[in-house]
CSV table of C-alpha atoms and ligand atoms in Angstrom, one decimal:
chain,number,residue,atom,x,y,z
A,55,MET,CA,-4.9,16.1,9.3
A,56,ARG,CA,-5.7,14.3,12.6
A,57,SER,CA,-8.6,14.9,14.8
A,58,SER,CA,-9.6,13.5,18.2
A,59,ARG,CA,-11.9,14.0,21.1
A,60,GLY,CA,-10.2,13.3,24.4
A,61,GLU,CA,-8.4,10.0,23.9
A,62,LYS,CA,-10.8,9.0,21.1
A,63,HIS,CA,-9.4,9.1,17.5
A,64,ILE,CA,-12.0,10.7,15.2
A,65,SER,CA,-10.4,10.9,11.8
A,66,GLY,CA,-7.3,11.4,9.7
A,67,ALA,CA,-6.6,12.4,6.1
A,68,GLU,CA,-3.6,12.9,3.8
A,69,ARG,CA,-3.1,14.9,0.6
A,70,LEU,CA,-0.1,15.6,-1.6
A,71,LEU,CA,-1.0,18.5,-3.8
A,72,ASP,CA,0.0,21.7,-5.5
A,73,PHE,CA,0.5,24.7,-3.2
A,74,ALA,CA,-2.3,26.5,-5.1
A,75,GLN,CA,-4.9,23.9,-3.8
A,76,LEU,CA,-3.7,24.1,-0.1
A,77,GLU,CA,-6.4,26.4,1.3
A,78,GLU,CA,-9.3,24.6,-0.3
A,79,ALA,CA,-8.0,21.2,0.7
A,80,ALA,CA,-7.3,22.4,4.3
A,81,SER,CA,-10.8,23.8,4.7
A,82,GLY,CA,-12.3,20.6,3.3
A,83,MET,CA,-10.4,18.6,5.9
A,84,LEU,CA,-11.5,20.9,8.7
A,85,ARG,CA,-15.1,20.5,7.6
A,86,ARG,CA,-14.8,16.7,7.6
A,87,ALA,CA,-13.2,16.7,11.1
A,88,LEU,CA,-15.9,18.9,12.6
A,89,ARG,CA,-18.8,16.9,11.1
A,90,HIS,CA,-17.7,13.4,11.4
A,91,PRO,CA,-19.9,10.4,12.1
A,92,ARG,CA,-17.6,9.3,14.9
A,93,GLY,CA,-18.4,12.6,16.7
A,94,SER,CA,-17.2,16.1,16.5
A,95,ALA,CA,-13.5,16.7,17.1
A,96,GLU,CA,-12.1,18.7,20.1
A,97,THR,CA,-8.5,18.7,18.7
A,98,ILE,CA,-7.6,19.0,15.1
A,99,SER,CA,-4.0,19.0,13.9
A,100,LEU,CA,-3.1,20.1,10.4
A,101,THR,CA,0.5,19.6,9.3
A,102,VAL,CA,1.7,21.1,6.1
A,103,GLU,CA,5.1,20.2,4.7
A,104,ALA,CA,6.9,21.1,1.5
A,105,GLN,CA,7.9,18.3,-0.9
A,106,ASN,CA,10.3,18.5,-3.7
A,107,LEU,CA,8.3,17.6,-6.8
A,108,ALA,CA,11.4,16.3,-8.6
A,109,GLU,CA,11.6,13.5,-5.9
A,110,VAL,CA,8.0,12.4,-6.2
A,111,LYS,CA,7.6,9.1,-8.1
A,112,THR,CA,4.4,8.3,-10.0
A,113,LYS,CA,2.8,4.8,-10.2
A,114,PRO,CA,-0.5,3.4,-11.5
A,115,LEU,CA,-3.3,2.6,-9.0
A,116,LEU,CA,-4.2,-1.0,-8.3
A,117,ARG,CA,-7.0,-2.4,-10.4
A,118,LEU,CA,-10.3,-2.0,-8.6
A,119,MET,CA,-13.2,-4.4,-8.3
A,120,THR,CA,-16.2,-4.8,-5.9
A,121,CYS,CA,-17.5,-8.0,-4.3
A,122,GLU,CA,-21.2,-7.7,-3.4
A,123,VAL,CA,-22.1,-9.6,-0.2
A,124,ALA,CA,-25.4,-10.0,1.7
A,125,ASP,CA,-24.1,-9.3,5.2
A,126,TRP,CA,-20.9,-8.7,7.2
A,127,GLN,CA,-20.4,-12.4,8.1
A,128,GLN,CA,-20.4,-13.2,4.3
A,129,GLY,CA,-18.1,-10.2,3.8
A,130,ARG,CA,-15.5,-11.5,6.4
A,131,GLN,CA,-15.6,-15.0,4.8
A,132,CYS,CA,-15.0,-13.3,1.4
A,133,ALA,CA,-12.1,-11.3,2.9
A,134,ALA,CA,-10.6,-14.4,4.4
A,135,GLU,CA,-10.7,-16.1,1.0
A,136,LEU,CA,-9.2,-13.1,-0.8
A,137,LEU,CA,-6.4,-13.0,1.8
A,138,GLU,CA,-5.8,-16.7,1.4
A,139,ALA,CA,-5.4,-16.2,-2.4
A,140,THR,CA,-2.4,-14.0,-1.6
A,141,GLY,CA,-0.7,-17.0,0.1
A,142,LEU,CA,-1.4,-16.0,3.7
A,143,ASN,CA,-2.0,-18.7,6.3
A,144,PRO,CA,-5.8,-19.2,7.2
A,145,SER,CA,-5.2,-19.3,11.0
A,146,LEU,CA,-3.2,-16.1,10.8
A,147,ILE,CA,-6.0,-14.5,8.8
A,148,ARG,CA,-8.7,-15.6,11.4
A,149,GLU,CA,-6.6,-14.1,14.2
A,150,ALA,CA,-6.1,-10.9,12.3
A,151,VAL,CA,-9.8,-10.4,11.4
A,152,SER,CA,-10.8,-11.0,15.0
A,153,GLN,CA,-8.2,-8.5,16.3
A,154,LEU,CA,-9.5,-5.8,14.0
A,155,GLY,CA,-13.1,-6.5,15.0
A,156,ALA,CA,-12.3,-6.5,18.7
A,157,GLY,CA,-10.5,-3.2,18.8
A,158,PRO,CA,-6.7,-3.6,18.3
A,159,SER,CA,-5.3,-0.8,20.5
A,160,PRO,CA,-4.1,-1.6,24.0
A,161,THR,CA,-7.3,0.0,25.4
A,162,GLY,CA,-9.5,-2.1,23.2
A,163,GLY,CA,-10.4,0.8,20.8
A,164,VAL,CA,-9.4,1.7,17.3
A,165,MET,CA,-5.8,2.8,16.4
A,166,ARG,CA,-4.8,6.0,14.6
A,167,GLY,CA,-2.7,4.1,12.1
A,168,ALA,CA,-2.3,0.5,10.8
A,169,ILE,CA,-1.3,-2.7,12.4
A,170,LEU,CA,1.9,-4.3,10.9
A,171,LEU,CA,1.5,-8.1,11.2
A,172,ASP,CA,4.4,-10.4,10.5
A,173,ALA,CA,3.0,-12.9,8.0
A,174,ASP,CA,5.2,-15.7,9.2
A,175,THR,CA,5.0,-15.4,13.0
A,176,GLY,CA,1.7,-13.4,13.5
A,177,GLU,CA,3.7,-11.0,15.7
A,178,ARG,CA,2.7,-7.3,15.7
A,179,LEU,CA,5.6,-5.2,14.6
A,180,GLU,CA,4.5,-1.6,15.2
A,181,ALA,CA,6.4,0.1,18.0
A,182,ASP,CA,3.3,1.9,19.4
A,183,GLN,CA,0.2,-0.2,19.3
A,184,SER,CA,-2.1,2.8,19.8
A,185,ARG,CA,-0.7,4.8,17.0
A,186,GLY,CA,0.3,2.1,14.6
A,187,VAL,CA,1.8,3.1,11.2
A,188,ARG,CA,0.4,6.2,9.4
A,189,VAL,CA,0.7,6.0,5.7
A,190,SER,CA,1.3,9.5,4.4
A,191,ARG,CA,2.3,11.7,1.4
A,192,MET,CA,0.3,10.2,-1.4
A,193,ASP,CA,-2.4,11.4,-3.8
A,194,ILE,CA,-3.7,11.3,-7.4
A,195,GLU,CA,-1.4,12.8,-10.0
A,196,PRO,CA,-3.1,16.1,-11.0
A,197,ASP,CA,-3.5,15.3,-14.7
A,198,ALA,CA,-5.0,11.9,-13.8
A,199,HIS,CA,-7.9,13.2,-11.7
A,200,ARG,CA,-10.4,13.5,-14.5
A,201,GLU,CA,-9.7,10.0,-15.9
A,202,ILE,CA,-9.9,8.4,-12.4
A,203,GLU,CA,-13.2,10.2,-11.6
A,204,ARG,CA,-14.6,9.1,-15.0
A,205,LEU,CA,-13.7,5.4,-14.2
A,206,LEU,CA,-15.2,5.6,-10.8
A,207,SER,CA,-18.4,7.4,-11.8
A,208,THR,CA,-19.4,4.4,-14.0
A,209,GLU,CA,-19.8,2.5,-10.7
A,210,SER,CA,-21.1,5.6,-8.7
A,211,LEU,CA,-17.9,5.5,-6.6
A,212,ALA,CA,-16.4,8.9,-7.5
A,213,ASN,CA,-16.2,10.2,-3.9
A,214,PRO,CA,-13.2,11.3,-1.7
A,215,ARG,CA,-13.5,8.3,0.6
A,216,VAL,CA,-13.1,5.7,-2.1
A,217,ILE,CA,-10.4,7.7,-3.8
A,218,GLU,CA,-8.4,8.2,-0.6
A,219,ALA,CA,-8.6,4.6,0.4
A,220,TRP,CA,-7.7,3.4,-3.1
A,221,VAL,CA,-4.7,5.7,-3.2
A,222,LEU,CA,-3.5,4.6,0.3
A,223,ALA,CA,-3.9,0.9,-0.6
A,224,SER,CA,-2.0,1.4,-3.8
A,225,LYS,CA,0.9,3.0,-2.0
A,226,VAL,CA,1.0,0.2,0.6
A,227,ALA,CA,0.9,-2.5,-2.0
A,228,SER,CA,3.7,-0.9,-4.0
A,229,TYR,CA,6.2,-2.1,-1.4
A,230,ARG,CA,7.3,-5.7,-2.0
A,231,GLU,CA,7.6,-6.4,1.7
A,232,ILE,CA,3.8,-6.1,1.9
A,233,ILE,CA,1.8,-9.2,1.0
A,234,ALA,CA,-1.7,-7.8,1.5
A,235,GLU,CA,-3.8,-5.3,3.4
A,236,LEU,CA,-7.2,-5.7,5.1
A,237,CYS,CA,-9.2,-2.7,5.9
A,238,TRP,CA,-12.7,-1.7,7.0
A,239,SER,CA,-13.8,1.7,8.2
A,240,ASP,CA,-14.2,2.8,11.8
A,241,ASP,CA,-17.1,5.1,10.8
A,242,PRO,CA,-20.3,3.6,12.3
A,243,ASP,CA,-22.3,4.2,9.1
A,244,TYR,CA,-19.7,3.0,6.5
A,245,LEU,CA,-19.6,-0.8,6.1
A,246,THR,CA,-17.5,-1.3,3.0
A,247,GLY,CA,-13.9,-2.4,3.3
A,248,TYR,CA,-11.3,-4.1,1.2
A,249,VAL,CA,-8.5,-6.5,0.7
A,250,ALA,CA,-5.6,-5.1,-1.4
A,251,SER,CA,-2.5,-6.6,-2.8
A,252,ALA,CA,0.0,-6.1,-5.6
A,253,LYS,CA,-1.0,-9.6,-6.8
A,254,ASN,CA,-4.8,-9.2,-7.0
A,255,GLY,CA,-5.6,-5.5,-6.8
A,256,TYR,CA,-8.0,-3.4,-4.7
A,257,GLN,CA,-10.9,-5.7,-3.9
A,258,ARG,CA,-13.7,-3.9,-2.2
A,259,ILE,CA,-16.2,-5.9,-0.1
A,260,THR,CA,-19.6,-4.2,0.4
A,261,ARG,CA,-20.1,-5.2,4.0
A,262,LEU,CA,-17.4,-6.1,6.5
A,263,LYS,CA,-19.0,-5.0,9.8
A,264,GLU,CA,-22.3,-4.5,11.5
A,265,SER,CA,-24.0,-1.1,11.1
A,266,GLY,CA,-23.3,1.2,14.0
A,267,SER,CA,-20.0,-0.4,15.0
A,268,GLU,CA,-17.1,2.0,15.5
A,269,MET,CA,-14.5,-0.9,15.3
A,270,GLY,CA,-12.3,-0.8,12.2
A,271,GLY,CA,-8.9,-0.1,10.9
A,272,ARG,CA,-6.1,-1.5,8.8
A,273,ILE,CA,-3.8,-4.5,8.9
A,274,PHE,CA,-0.7,-4.8,6.7
A,275,PHE,CA,0.6,-8.4,6.4
A,276,VAL,CA,4.3,-8.1,5.9
A,277,ARG,CA,7.6,-9.9,5.4
A,278,PRO,CA,10.0,-7.2,6.2
A,279,ALA,CA,13.1,-9.1,5.1
A,280,ALA,CA,14.9,-5.9,4.0
A,281,GLY,CA,14.3,-4.2,7.4
A,282,LEU,CA,11.3,-3.0,9.3
A,283,ALA,CA,12.6,0.5,9.9
A,284,SER,CA,13.1,1.2,6.2
A,285,LEU,CA,9.6,-0.2,5.4
A,286,ILE,CA,7.9,2.1,8.0
A,287,ASP,CA,9.9,5.0,6.8
A,288,LYS,CA,8.8,4.5,3.2
A,289,LEU,CA,5.1,4.1,4.3
A,290,GLU,CA,5.2,7.2,6.4
A,291,HIS,CA,7.4,9.5,4.4
A,292,GLU,CA,8.0,8.5,0.7
A,293,PRO,CA,5.9,10.8,-1.5
A,294,LEU,CA,4.0,9.0,-4.3
A,295,LEU,CA,1.5,10.2,-6.9
A,296,PHE,CA,-0.9,7.8,-8.7
A,297,THR,CA,-2.3,7.6,-12.2
A,298,ALA,CA,-5.2,5.5,-13.5
A,299,PRO,CA,-4.7,1.7,-13.3
A,300,SER,CA,-2.8,0.3,-16.3
A,301,GLY,CA,-4.8,-1.8,-18.8
A,302,GLU,CA,-8.5,-1.8,-19.5
A,303,GLY,CA,-11.3,-0.6,-17.1
A,304,THR,CA,-10.7,0.0,-13.4
B,687,PML,C1,-12.3,4.5,5.6
B,687,PML,O1,-12.5,5.5,5.0
B,687,PML,O2,-12.3,4.5,6.8
B,687,PML,C2,-11.9,3.3,4.9
B,687,PML,C3,-12.8,3.0,3.8
B,687,PML,C4,-12.4,1.8,3.0
B,687,PML,C5,-13.3,1.5,1.9
B,687,PML,C6,-13.4,2.6,0.8
B,687,PML,C7,-14.2,2.1,-0.4
B,687,PML,O3,-15.4,2.1,-0.4
B,687,PML,O4,-13.6,1.6,-1.4
């Protein structure tokens, strides 16, 4: 689902589910698009596409942890340290964080998808800098729902926003060309974001921006040695389902 109002991106959501759940999931997405904190949508596009279940791979979610911070400045410092721990260069990180905070689309607003940033050169690699790269075709494996909700409910996090972001980050981190992801929401009333990587997991940070700000989005730090087109194709089209993280706890 994608929704917008004029040129303004309002929201987007992805599901990969059994046909029997389609109507319920579609009406949930419509509800969210119509009552969104970024404003109500004027245009809502819903695309439904069949997938062959036999071609869908299953992987474990990244391990999840939460870093409590006092304010967004401390949150961004924490994000920079977590990104450095994945081996990224500090000046590249500073530049990336300020791009996301300033509005990375050519018009200075938010993008519909993610920025792809070359981790060596700092170059932006997405062909269309308003659209970015939309990660799609991923969800929780149906039998794993109960276990995942149980794990999250111990931290009062069992809600669609956390689950969807965790699933998306786990799909992104599953590709070896991706070193890390930085994300914070573009919803004015949601301040939590994360740094995610295959190396260190899904690391939530409780405040990454000022309350009321509509600036946010995602940056994927990449080394697309095996080819950019193939990486973008997998991010946008490869169907993946996720089970609970392997090992103890979340
Ligand atoms: C979003 O929904 O716009 C991104 C939310 C990222 C953080 C979700 C979480 O609280 O783990």
